[in-house]
């Protein structure tokens, strides 16, 4: 008689040792920020973050919920001011002025995009640079370019922190950043330059993008085009950081980018789309020496650095209480 055994699900494959684990690094950053927030709170000032959300963009609402939760978990006093899309620029400027004057508020974040009719530039410039949790104020951009201490935009700041904690020596590396936005590409390039990389910024007008990317020891893709960066763009052994967050909603794209990935296929069947980065996951990882996955790479670092920035702003405004 043969014993009957229940069929067991195959064990998940072990994690790829090449993966730069943003989730793990983000958790450590958040733990450390929480410890510093507790110190400030014990000294009489709980760090405070105010988030402004205008309109009803569903993606923005999700991002803001994530920020609220992270702030509260870190012991930061968080408030979100929610306003209708009909709000005028003048009304928003008045709200920001109130937060600038409120001594309990250390960090202010205006969730982007703003509704049409409100100038993003004017609004970001209205935030007190000493309370600029996102590091988007031109004053802080200038300080960043000069290599002076300043709140740094959260996504590139998080990438630098991850590279540092993963022990990646940057000095002398050839770095290529694809994307030149004020939020990711430009500050990323400034930070890599300050870390002594030789930096190239590529964009939609760059000639021979694959060739430029193949020169990189460190390639940062911040484009917003699913799977644009294929293995052909990657020098053997390069480090690849994928900032992109794109939704693909065609079955043929899921099959092309994730061949044989049953979990993604199931997610696609359930949700009608799956998240992916700017790098082609079927060809880039095998060429790279280290790489960030999507999800679980750069995404979690962004919120972690918002928390860290807020605590640092609180410390800067009250140096005596922040002293360890
Ligand atoms: P933007 O749209 O502001 O900038 C995109 C950049 O990519 C531009 O500089 C553009 O060039 C360049 N680009 C577009 N198409 C091409 C192309 N075919 N070849 C070369 N370059 C190209 O995007 P963001 O910087 O705000 O974001 C980039 C990506 O990162 C998005 O997917 C976004 O969702 C994601 N993101 C993820 C975050 C995270 O936490 N993980 C946080 C922030 C963003 P040009 O200037 O010439 O138009």
mmCIF file of C-alpha atoms and ligand atoms in Angstrom:
data_model
loop_
_atom_site.group_PDB
_atom_site.id
_atom_site.type_symbol
_atom_site.label_atom_id
_atom_site.label_comp_id
_atom_site.label_asym_id
_atom_site.label_seq_id
_atom_site.Cartn_x
_atom_site.Cartn_y
_atom_site.Cartn_z
ATOM 1 C CA UNK A 1 0.000 0.000 0.000
ATOM 2 C CA UNK A 2 1.375 3.432 -0.864
ATOM 3 C CA UNK A 3 0.952 6.328 1.559
ATOM 4 C CA UNK A 4 -1.150 9.221 0.265
ATOM 5 C CA UNK A 5 0.433 12.615 0.689
ATOM 6 C CA UNK A 6 -1.381 15.877 0.173
ATOM 7 C CA UNK A 7 0.053 17.931 -2.692
ATOM 8 C CA UNK A 8 2.126 20.758 -1.313
ATOM 9 C CA UNK A 9 2.673 24.137 -2.928
ATOM 10 C CA UNK A 10 6.201 24.563 -4.252
ATOM 11 C CA UNK A 11 8.399 26.557 -1.875
ATOM 12 C CA UNK A 12 8.949 30.135 -3.039
ATOM 13 C CA UNK A 13 12.397 30.635 -4.570
ATOM 14 C CA UNK A 14 14.973 32.173 -2.215
ATOM 15 C CA UNK A 15 15.336 35.948 -2.595
ATOM 16 C CA UNK A 16 17.885 37.012 -5.203
ATOM 17 C CA UNK A 17 21.067 38.087 -3.324
ATOM 18 C CA UNK A 18 21.553 40.829 -5.920
ATOM 19 C CA UNK A 19 18.422 42.616 -4.712
ATOM 20 C CA UNK A 20 18.835 45.987 -3.016
ATOM 21 C CA UNK A 21 16.131 45.603 -0.394
ATOM 22 C CA UNK A 22 14.500 49.027 -0.056
ATOM 23 C CA UNK A 23 11.833 47.638 2.255
ATOM 24 C CA UNK A 24 14.402 46.531 4.817
ATOM 25 C CA UNK A 25 16.374 49.784 4.633
ATOM 26 C CA UNK A 26 13.163 51.836 4.866
ATOM 27 C CA UNK A 27 12.101 49.951 8.002
ATOM 28 C CA UNK A 28 15.471 50.712 9.630
ATOM 29 C CA UNK A 29 15.243 54.432 8.704
ATOM 30 C CA UNK A 30 11.736 54.618 10.154
ATOM 31 C CA UNK A 31 12.801 52.881 13.381
ATOM 32 C CA UNK A 32 15.699 55.300 13.825
ATOM 33 C CA UNK A 33 13.516 58.337 13.084
ATOM 34 C CA UNK A 34 10.946 57.091 15.600
ATOM 35 C CA UNK A 35 13.649 56.837 18.280
ATOM 36 C CA UNK A 36 14.734 60.420 17.557
ATOM 37 C CA UNK A 37 11.120 61.607 17.563
ATOM 38 C CA UNK A 38 10.662 59.998 20.992
ATOM 39 C CA UNK A 39 13.719 61.868 22.236
ATOM 40 C CA UNK A 40 12.335 65.173 20.988
ATOM 41 C CA UNK A 41 8.941 64.414 22.479
ATOM 42 C CA UNK A 42 10.541 63.588 25.827
ATOM 43 C CA UNK A 43 12.340 66.948 25.593
ATOM 44 C CA UNK A 44 8.991 68.717 25.362
ATOM 45 C CA UNK A 45 8.390 69.005 21.627
ATOM 46 C CA UNK A 46 6.718 66.276 19.617
ATOM 47 C CA UNK A 47 7.701 66.700 15.941
ATOM 48 C CA UNK A 48 4.743 67.851 13.845
ATOM 49 C CA UNK A 49 4.001 67.238 10.151
ATOM 50 C CA UNK A 50 1.204 68.939 8.241
ATOM 51 C CA UNK A 51 0.115 67.544 4.912
ATOM 52 C CA UNK A 52 -2.038 69.543 2.505
ATOM 53 C CA UNK A 53 -4.240 67.621 0.097
ATOM 54 C CA UNK A 54 -6.255 69.599 -2.448
ATOM 55 C CA UNK A 55 -8.886 67.893 -4.598
ATOM 56 C CA UNK A 56 -9.854 64.266 -4.905
ATOM 57 C CA UNK A 57 -7.161 62.593 -6.998
ATOM 58 C CA UNK A 58 -7.423 58.927 -5.896
ATOM 59 C CA UNK A 59 -3.686 58.209 -6.205
ATOM 60 C CA UNK A 60 -2.852 61.275 -4.092
ATOM 61 C CA UNK A 61 -5.341 60.141 -1.451
ATOM 62 C CA UNK A 62 -3.580 56.751 -1.253
ATOM 63 C CA UNK A 63 -0.125 58.374 -0.976
ATOM 64 C CA UNK A 64 -1.339 60.732 1.749
ATOM 65 C CA UNK A 65 -2.828 57.854 3.750
ATOM 66 C CA UNK A 66 0.544 56.091 3.601
ATOM 67 C CA UNK A 67 2.299 59.231 4.846
ATOM 68 C CA UNK A 68 -0.221 59.716 7.676
ATOM 69 C CA UNK A 69 0.243 56.152 8.866
ATOM 70 C CA UNK A 70 4.037 56.295 8.698
ATOM 71 C CA UNK A 71 4.144 59.600 10.589
ATOM 72 C CA UNK A 72 1.889 58.319 13.347
ATOM 73 C CA UNK A 73 3.850 55.087 13.651
ATOM 74 C CA UNK A 74 7.008 57.161 14.139
ATOM 75 C CA UNK A 75 5.392 59.203 16.929
ATOM 76 C CA UNK A 76 5.044 62.338 14.803
ATOM 77 C CA UNK A 77 1.969 64.512 15.380
ATOM 78 C CA UNK A 78 0.414 64.502 11.941
ATOM 79 C CA UNK A 79 -2.478 66.508 10.560
ATOM 80 C CA UNK A 80 -3.828 66.470 7.020
ATOM 81 C CA UNK A 81 -5.656 69.551 5.789
ATOM 82 C CA UNK A 82 -8.050 68.416 3.057
ATOM 83 C CA UNK A 83 -9.438 71.032 0.697
ATOM 84 C CA UNK A 84 -11.824 70.828 -2.282
ATOM 85 C CA UNK A 85 -10.493 71.124 -5.843
ATOM 86 C CA UNK A 86 -12.388 74.424 -6.087
ATOM 87 C CA UNK A 87 -10.005 76.030 -3.591
ATOM 88 C CA UNK A 88 -8.293 79.134 -4.971
ATOM 89 C CA UNK A 89 -4.566 79.736 -5.001
ATOM 90 C CA UNK A 90 -5.073 82.634 -2.582
ATOM 91 C CA UNK A 91 -6.880 80.391 -0.097
ATOM 92 C CA UNK A 92 -4.118 77.803 -0.322
ATOM 93 C CA UNK A 93 -1.452 80.469 0.227
ATOM 94 C CA UNK A 94 -3.339 81.597 3.342
ATOM 95 C CA UNK A 95 -3.433 78.015 4.651
ATOM 96 C CA UNK A 96 0.322 77.643 4.095
ATOM 97 C CA UNK A 97 0.980 80.956 5.804
ATOM 98 C CA UNK A 98 -0.929 79.665 8.852
ATOM 99 C CA UNK A 99 1.245 76.549 8.978
ATOM 100 C CA UNK A 100 4.430 78.599 8.495
ATOM 101 C CA UNK A 101 3.475 80.622 11.587
ATOM 102 C CA UNK A 102 2.371 77.654 13.698
ATOM 103 C CA UNK A 103 5.236 76.822 16.030
ATOM 104 C CA UNK A 104 3.973 73.257 16.558
ATOM 105 C CA UNK A 105 4.445 72.484 12.852
ATOM 106 C CA UNK A 106 7.958 71.373 11.895
ATOM 107 C CA UNK A 107 7.294 69.957 8.435
ATOM 108 C CA UNK A 108 4.858 70.979 5.694
ATOM 109 C CA UNK A 109 4.144 68.833 2.657
ATOM 110 C CA UNK A 110 1.898 69.869 -0.204
ATOM 111 C CA UNK A 111 0.734 66.754 -2.036
ATOM 112 C CA UNK A 112 1.236 67.072 -5.778
ATOM 113 C CA UNK A 113 -0.245 67.369 -8.331
ATOM 114 C CA UNK A 114 -2.304 70.428 -7.489
ATOM 115 C CA UNK A 115 -5.543 71.163 -9.389
ATOM 116 C CA UNK A 116 -5.310 73.227 -12.562
ATOM 117 C CA UNK A 117 -5.428 76.945 -11.865
ATOM 118 C CA UNK A 118 -3.060 76.733 -8.894
ATOM 119 C CA UNK A 119 0.604 77.434 -9.595
ATOM 120 C CA UNK A 120 2.701 74.610 -8.135
ATOM 121 C CA UNK A 121 5.759 76.843 -8.241
ATOM 122 C CA UNK A 122 4.096 79.667 -6.263
ATOM 123 C CA UNK A 123 2.763 77.220 -3.700
ATOM 124 C CA UNK A 124 6.061 75.393 -3.159
ATOM 125 C CA UNK A 125 7.849 78.733 -2.824
ATOM 126 C CA UNK A 126 5.356 79.818 -0.151
ATOM 127 C CA UNK A 127 6.402 77.014 2.212
ATOM 128 C CA UNK A 128 8.916 78.187 4.832
ATOM 129 C CA UNK A 129 12.210 76.584 3.679
ATOM 130 C CA UNK A 130 12.861 75.613 7.323
ATOM 131 C CA UNK A 131 9.658 73.536 7.241
ATOM 132 C CA UNK A 132 10.115 72.107 3.752
ATOM 133 C CA UNK A 133 9.581 68.378 4.425
ATOM 134 C CA UNK A 134 9.806 67.450 0.737
ATOM 135 C CA UNK A 135 12.866 69.589 0.009
ATOM 136 C CA UNK A 136 11.180 71.148 -3.034
ATOM 137 C CA UNK A 137 11.711 74.842 -2.123
ATOM 138 C CA UNK A 138 14.179 76.561 -4.499
ATOM 139 C CA UNK A 139 16.183 77.773 -1.482
ATOM 140 C CA UNK A 140 16.798 74.165 -0.473
ATOM 141 C CA UNK A 141 17.394 73.114 -4.085
ATOM 142 C CA UNK A 142 20.130 75.742 -4.214
ATOM 143 C CA UNK A 143 21.682 74.489 -0.998
ATOM 144 C CA UNK A 144 21.592 70.923 -2.325
ATOM 145 C CA UNK A 145 23.354 71.949 -5.534
ATOM 146 C CA UNK A 146 25.982 73.724 -3.419
ATOM 147 C CA UNK A 147 26.452 70.584 -1.317
ATOM 148 C CA UNK A 148 25.176 72.330 1.846
ATOM 149 C CA UNK A 149 22.903 70.686 4.428
ATOM 150 C CA UNK A 150 19.231 70.983 3.439
ATOM 151 C CA UNK A 151 16.089 68.868 3.412
ATOM 152 C CA UNK A 152 16.532 66.731 0.294
ATOM 153 C CA UNK A 153 13.680 65.414 -1.915
ATOM 154 C CA UNK A 154 12.655 62.128 -0.355
ATOM 155 C CA UNK A 155 13.082 59.701 -3.260
ATOM 156 C CA UNK A 156 16.691 60.536 -4.173
ATOM 157 C CA UNK A 157 17.567 60.974 -0.491
ATOM 158 C CA UNK A 158 16.226 57.474 0.175
ATOM 159 C CA UNK A 159 18.205 56.007 -2.718
ATOM 160 C CA UNK A 160 21.433 57.527 -1.352
ATOM 161 C CA UNK A 161 20.670 56.172 2.097
ATOM 162 C CA UNK A 162 20.034 52.700 0.670
ATOM 163 C CA UNK A 163 23.273 52.711 -1.342
ATOM 164 C CA UNK A 164 25.198 53.847 1.756
ATOM 165 C CA UNK A 165 23.655 51.212 4.006
ATOM 166 C CA UNK A 166 24.242 48.516 1.409
ATOM 167 C CA UNK A 167 27.936 49.432 1.504
ATOM 168 C CA UNK A 168 28.166 50.575 -2.109
ATOM 169 C CA UNK A 169 31.230 52.787 -2.564
ATOM 170 C CA UNK A 170 30.209 55.582 -4.916
ATOM 171 C CA UNK A 171 33.344 57.696 -5.305
ATOM 172 C CA UNK A 172 34.660 57.515 -8.853
ATOM 173 C CA UNK A 173 31.711 55.566 -10.286
ATOM 174 C CA UNK A 174 30.300 56.556 -13.624
ATOM 175 C CA UNK A 175 26.612 57.320 -12.853
ATOM 176 C CA UNK A 176 23.874 57.832 -15.413
ATOM 177 C CA UNK A 177 20.531 59.234 -14.247
ATOM 178 C CA UNK A 178 17.750 58.916 -16.812
ATOM 179 C CA UNK A 179 15.165 61.619 -16.060
ATOM 180 C CA UNK A 180 15.628 65.301 -15.208
ATOM 181 C CA UNK A 181 12.611 66.142 -13.062
ATOM 182 C CA UNK A 182 12.964 68.534 -10.121
ATOM 183 C CA UNK A 183 11.617 65.806 -7.842
ATOM 184 C CA UNK A 184 13.854 62.881 -8.759
ATOM 185 C CA UNK A 185 16.335 63.202 -11.620
ATOM 186 C CA UNK A 186 18.006 66.549 -10.874
ATOM 187 C CA UNK A 187 18.376 66.121 -7.097
ATOM 188 C CA UNK A 188 19.560 62.538 -7.668
ATOM 189 C CA UNK A 189 22.295 63.831 -9.970
ATOM 190 C CA UNK A 190 23.304 66.510 -7.428
ATOM 191 C CA UNK A 191 23.576 63.939 -4.652
ATOM 192 C CA UNK A 192 25.628 61.540 -6.764
ATOM 193 C CA UNK A 193 27.918 64.389 -7.790
ATOM 194 C CA UNK A 194 28.391 65.324 -4.122
ATOM 195 C CA UNK A 195 29.262 61.666 -3.511
ATOM 196 C CA UNK A 196 32.041 61.994 -6.123
ATOM 197 C CA UNK A 197 30.410 60.105 -8.977
ATOM 198 C CA UNK A 198 30.964 61.248 -12.553
ATOM 199 C CA UNK A 199 27.384 62.042 -13.471
ATOM 200 C CA UNK A 200 25.492 62.116 -16.750
ATOM 201 C CA UNK A 201 21.834 63.165 -16.856
ATOM 202 C CA UNK A 202 19.894 61.661 -19.757
ATOM 203 C CA UNK A 203 16.361 62.549 -20.882
ATOM 204 C CA UNK A 204 13.914 62.240 -23.752
ATOM 205 C CA UNK A 205 16.189 64.150 -26.155
ATOM 206 C CA UNK A 206 19.318 62.146 -25.359
ATOM 207 C CA UNK A 207 20.874 60.598 -28.449
ATOM 208 C CA UNK A 208 21.709 56.900 -28.264
ATOM 209 C CA UNK A 209 20.158 56.389 -24.822
ATOM 210 C CA UNK A 210 21.144 52.686 -24.688
ATOM 211 C CA UNK A 211 24.777 53.598 -25.423
ATOM 212 C CA UNK A 212 24.827 56.347 -22.778
ATOM 213 C CA UNK A 213 23.282 53.990 -20.216
ATOM 214 C CA UNK A 214 25.788 51.230 -21.039
ATOM 215 C CA UNK A 215 28.579 53.538 -19.803
ATOM 216 C CA UNK A 216 27.097 53.520 -16.322
ATOM 217 C CA UNK A 217 28.530 51.709 -13.329
ATOM 218 C CA UNK A 218 25.423 53.000 -11.561
ATOM 219 C CA UNK A 219 22.253 53.462 -13.597
ATOM 220 C CA UNK A 220 19.236 55.258 -12.110
ATOM 221 C CA UNK A 221 16.043 55.041 -14.161
ATOM 222 C CA UNK A 222 13.496 57.752 -13.245
ATOM 223 C CA UNK A 223 11.494 57.950 -16.432
ATOM 224 C CA UNK A 224 7.943 56.725 -16.014
ATOM 225 C CA UNK A 225 7.975 54.333 -19.012
ATOM 226 C CA UNK A 226 7.318 50.684 -18.183
ATOM 227 C CA UNK A 227 10.242 48.456 -19.089
ATOM 228 C CA UNK A 228 11.990 51.040 -21.287
ATOM 229 C CA UNK A 229 15.387 50.081 -19.854
ATOM 230 C CA UNK A 230 16.206 46.588 -21.097
ATOM 231 C CA UNK A 231 19.257 44.420 -20.541
ATOM 232 C CA UNK A 232 20.815 46.048 -23.640
ATOM 233 C CA UNK A 233 21.055 49.325 -21.714
ATOM 234 C CA UNK A 234 22.994 47.777 -18.843
ATOM 235 C CA UNK A 235 26.723 47.205 -18.640
ATOM 236 C CA UNK A 236 27.512 43.765 -17.248
ATOM 237 C CA UNK A 237 27.877 44.137 -13.466
ATOM 238 C CA UNK A 238 26.313 47.613 -13.180
ATOM 239 C CA UNK A 239 24.193 48.644 -10.210
ATOM 240 C CA UNK A 240 20.667 49.489 -11.343
ATOM 241 C CA UNK A 241 18.185 51.587 -9.370
ATOM 242 C CA UNK A 242 14.655 51.597 -10.752
ATOM 243 C CA UNK A 243 12.559 54.550 -9.578
ATOM 244 C CA UNK A 244 9.709 54.056 -12.032
ATOM 245 C CA UNK A 245 6.235 53.195 -10.856
ATOM 246 C CA UNK A 246 4.063 52.267 -13.805
ATOM 247 C CA UNK A 247 0.874 50.274 -14.161
ATOM 248 C CA UNK A 248 0.645 47.886 -17.095
ATOM 249 C CA UNK A 249 -2.800 46.682 -18.061
ATOM 250 C CA UNK A 250 -2.275 44.545 -21.173
ATOM 251 C CA UNK A 251 -1.956 40.779 -20.844
ATOM 252 C CA UNK A 252 0.751 40.678 -23.520
ATOM 253 C CA UNK A 253 2.901 43.138 -21.543
ATOM 254 C CA UNK A 254 2.525 41.063 -18.379
ATOM 255 C CA UNK A 255 3.561 37.947 -20.340
ATOM 256 C CA UNK A 256 6.524 39.780 -21.925
ATOM 257 C CA UNK A 257 7.909 41.407 -18.781
ATOM 258 C CA UNK A 258 7.071 38.649 -16.301
ATOM 259 C CA UNK A 259 7.323 35.355 -18.229
ATOM 260 C CA UNK A 260 6.370 32.399 -16.045
ATOM 261 C CA UNK A 261 5.613 34.617 -13.019
ATOM 262 C CA UNK A 262 2.449 32.983 -11.695
ATOM 263 C CA UNK A 263 2.036 35.504 -8.851
ATOM 264 C CA UNK A 264 2.043 38.485 -11.236
ATOM 265 C CA UNK A 265 -0.325 36.742 -13.598
ATOM 266 C CA UNK A 266 -2.708 36.062 -10.715
ATOM 267 C CA UNK A 267 -2.440 39.701 -9.575
ATOM 268 C CA UNK A 268 -3.164 40.836 -13.113
ATOM 269 C CA UNK A 269 -6.239 38.581 -13.346
ATOM 270 C CA UNK A 270 -7.484 39.927 -10.009
ATOM 271 C CA UNK A 271 -6.766 43.658 -10.446
ATOM 272 C CA UNK A 272 -6.599 44.150 -14.217
ATOM 273 C CA UNK A 273 -3.128 45.689 -13.947
ATOM 274 C CA UNK A 274 0.233 45.189 -12.270
ATOM 275 C CA UNK A 275 2.855 47.593 -11.020
ATOM 276 C CA UNK A 276 6.252 47.636 -12.661
ATOM 277 C CA UNK A 277 9.272 49.880 -12.930
ATOM 278 C CA UNK A 278 11.147 51.482 -15.807
ATOM 279 C CA UNK A 279 13.445 48.458 -16.077
ATOM 280 C CA UNK A 280 12.543 45.260 -17.849
ATOM 281 C CA UNK A 281 12.568 42.647 -15.065
ATOM 282 C CA UNK A 282 13.077 39.816 -17.562
ATOM 283 C CA UNK A 283 16.408 41.130 -18.903
ATOM 284 C CA UNK A 284 17.944 43.697 -16.490
ATOM 285 C CA UNK A 285 18.573 41.659 -13.309
ATOM 286 C CA UNK A 286 20.768 39.087 -15.060
ATOM 287 C CA UNK A 287 23.129 41.851 -16.293
ATOM 288 C CA UNK A 288 23.212 43.861 -13.057
ATOM 289 C CA UNK A 289 25.409 43.138 -10.037
ATOM 290 C CA UNK A 290 22.779 44.713 -7.737
ATOM 291 C CA UNK A 291 19.304 46.062 -8.543
ATOM 292 C CA UNK A 292 16.139 47.370 -6.928
ATOM 293 C CA UNK A 293 12.935 45.409 -7.543
ATOM 294 C CA UNK A 294 9.532 47.012 -8.140
ATOM 295 C CA UNK A 295 7.709 46.920 -5.813
ATOM 296 C CA UNK A 296 9.887 46.747 -2.699
ATOM 297 C CA UNK A 297 12.858 48.780 -3.944
ATOM 298 C CA UNK A 298 12.738 52.561 -4.078
ATOM 299 C CA UNK A 299 9.045 53.056 -3.180
ATOM 300 C CA UNK A 300 9.263 52.352 0.574
ATOM 301 C CA UNK A 301 12.313 54.608 0.916
ATOM 302 C CA UNK A 302 10.391 57.706 -0.152
ATOM 303 C CA UNK A 303 8.010 57.646 2.812
ATOM 304 C CA UNK A 304 10.811 56.674 5.196
ATOM 305 C CA UNK A 305 12.779 59.764 4.171
ATOM 306 C CA UNK A 306 9.740 61.995 4.654
ATOM 307 C CA UNK A 307 9.658 60.823 8.265
ATOM 308 C CA UNK A 308 13.398 61.287 8.609
ATOM 309 C CA UNK A 309 13.251 64.775 7.018
ATOM 310 C CA UNK A 310 10.464 65.826 9.402
ATOM 311 C CA UNK A 311 12.423 64.712 12.459
ATOM 312 C CA UNK A 312 15.527 66.497 11.172
ATOM 313 C CA UNK A 313 13.545 69.698 10.602
ATOM 314 C CA UNK A 314 12.209 69.460 14.161
ATOM 315 C CA UNK A 315 15.741 68.970 15.458
ATOM 316 C CA UNK A 316 17.035 71.924 13.455
ATOM 317 C CA UNK A 317 14.299 74.172 14.818
ATOM 318 C CA UNK A 318 14.962 73.040 18.398
ATOM 319 C CA UNK A 319 18.588 71.996 18.552
ATOM 320 C CA UNK A 320 18.674 71.771 22.361
ATOM 321 C CA UNK A 321 15.923 69.141 22.479
ATOM 322 C CA UNK A 322 17.352 67.118 19.595
ATOM 323 C CA UNK A 323 20.720 66.642 21.232
ATOM 324 C CA UNK A 324 21.276 62.972 21.968
HETATM 325 P P1 LIG B 1 8.630 63.152 -14.855
HETATM 326 O O1 LIG B 1 7.587 62.786 -15.828
HETATM 327 O O2 LIG B 1 8.578 64.478 -14.175
HETATM 328 O O3 LIG B 1 10.071 63.039 -15.560
HETATM 329 C C1 LIG B 1 10.360 61.972 -16.394
HETATM 330 C C2 LIG B 1 11.713 62.174 -17.009
HETATM 331 O O4 LIG B 1 11.972 61.059 -17.875
HETATM 332 C C3 LIG B 1 11.815 63.448 -17.857
HETATM 333 O O5 LIG B 1 13.031 64.110 -17.595
HETATM 334 C C4 LIG B 1 11.776 62.926 -19.293
HETATM 335 O O6 LIG B 1 12.578 63.657 -20.196
HETATM 336 C C5 LIG B 1 12.385 61.553 -19.145
HETATM 337 N N1 LIG B 1 11.895 60.669 -20.197
HETATM 338 C C6 LIG B 1 10.617 60.432 -20.568
HETATM 339 N N2 LIG B 1 10.566 59.576 -21.604
HETATM 340 C C7 LIG B 1 11.838 59.275 -21.905
HETATM 341 C C8 LIG B 1 12.439 58.452 -22.878
HETATM 342 N N3 LIG B 1 11.700 57.760 -23.759
HETATM 343 N N4 LIG B 1 13.782 58.363 -22.910
HETATM 344 C C9 LIG B 1 14.530 59.066 -22.027
HETATM 345 N N5 LIG B 1 14.019 59.852 -21.066
HETATM 346 C C10 LIG B 1 12.684 59.970 -21.015
HETATM 347 O O7 LIG B 1 8.652 61.956 -13.789
HETATM 348 P P2 LIG B 1 9.211 61.878 -12.285
HETATM 349 O O8 LIG B 1 10.651 62.216 -12.259
HETATM 350 O O9 LIG B 1 8.289 62.565 -11.362
HETATM 351 O O10 LIG B 1 9.028 60.312 -12.037
HETATM 352 C C11 LIG B 1 9.700 59.353 -12.828
HETATM 353 C C12 LIG B 1 9.177 57.972 -12.459
HETATM 354 O O11 LIG B 1 9.454 57.725 -11.089
HETATM 355 C C13 LIG B 1 7.658 57.815 -12.591
HETATM 356 O O12 LIG B 1 7.381 56.476 -12.965
HETATM 357 C C14 LIG B 1 7.152 58.053 -11.175
HETATM 358 O O13 LIG B 1 5.930 57.390 -10.935
HETATM 359 C C15 LIG B 1 8.257 57.421 -10.395
HETATM 360 N N6 LIG B 1 8.387 57.932 -9.041
HETATM 361 C C16 LIG B 1 8.515 57.014 -8.049
HETATM 362 C C17 LIG B 1 8.679 57.396 -6.760
HETATM 363 C C18 LIG B 1 8.851 56.345 -5.752
HETATM 364 O O14 LIG B 1 8.672 56.641 -4.575
HETATM 365 N N7 LIG B 1 9.230 55.141 -6.142
HETATM 366 C C19 LIG B 1 8.655 58.805 -6.366
HETATM 367 C C20 LIG B 1 8.607 59.728 -7.504
HETATM 368 C C21 LIG B 1 8.454 59.277 -8.791
HETATM 369 P P3 LIG B 1 12.226 65.184 -20.614
HETATM 370 O O15 LIG B 1 12.645 66.024 -19.447
HETATM 371 O O16 LIG B 1 13.067 65.401 -21.811
HETATM 372 O O17 LIG B 1 10.747 65.232 -20.863
#
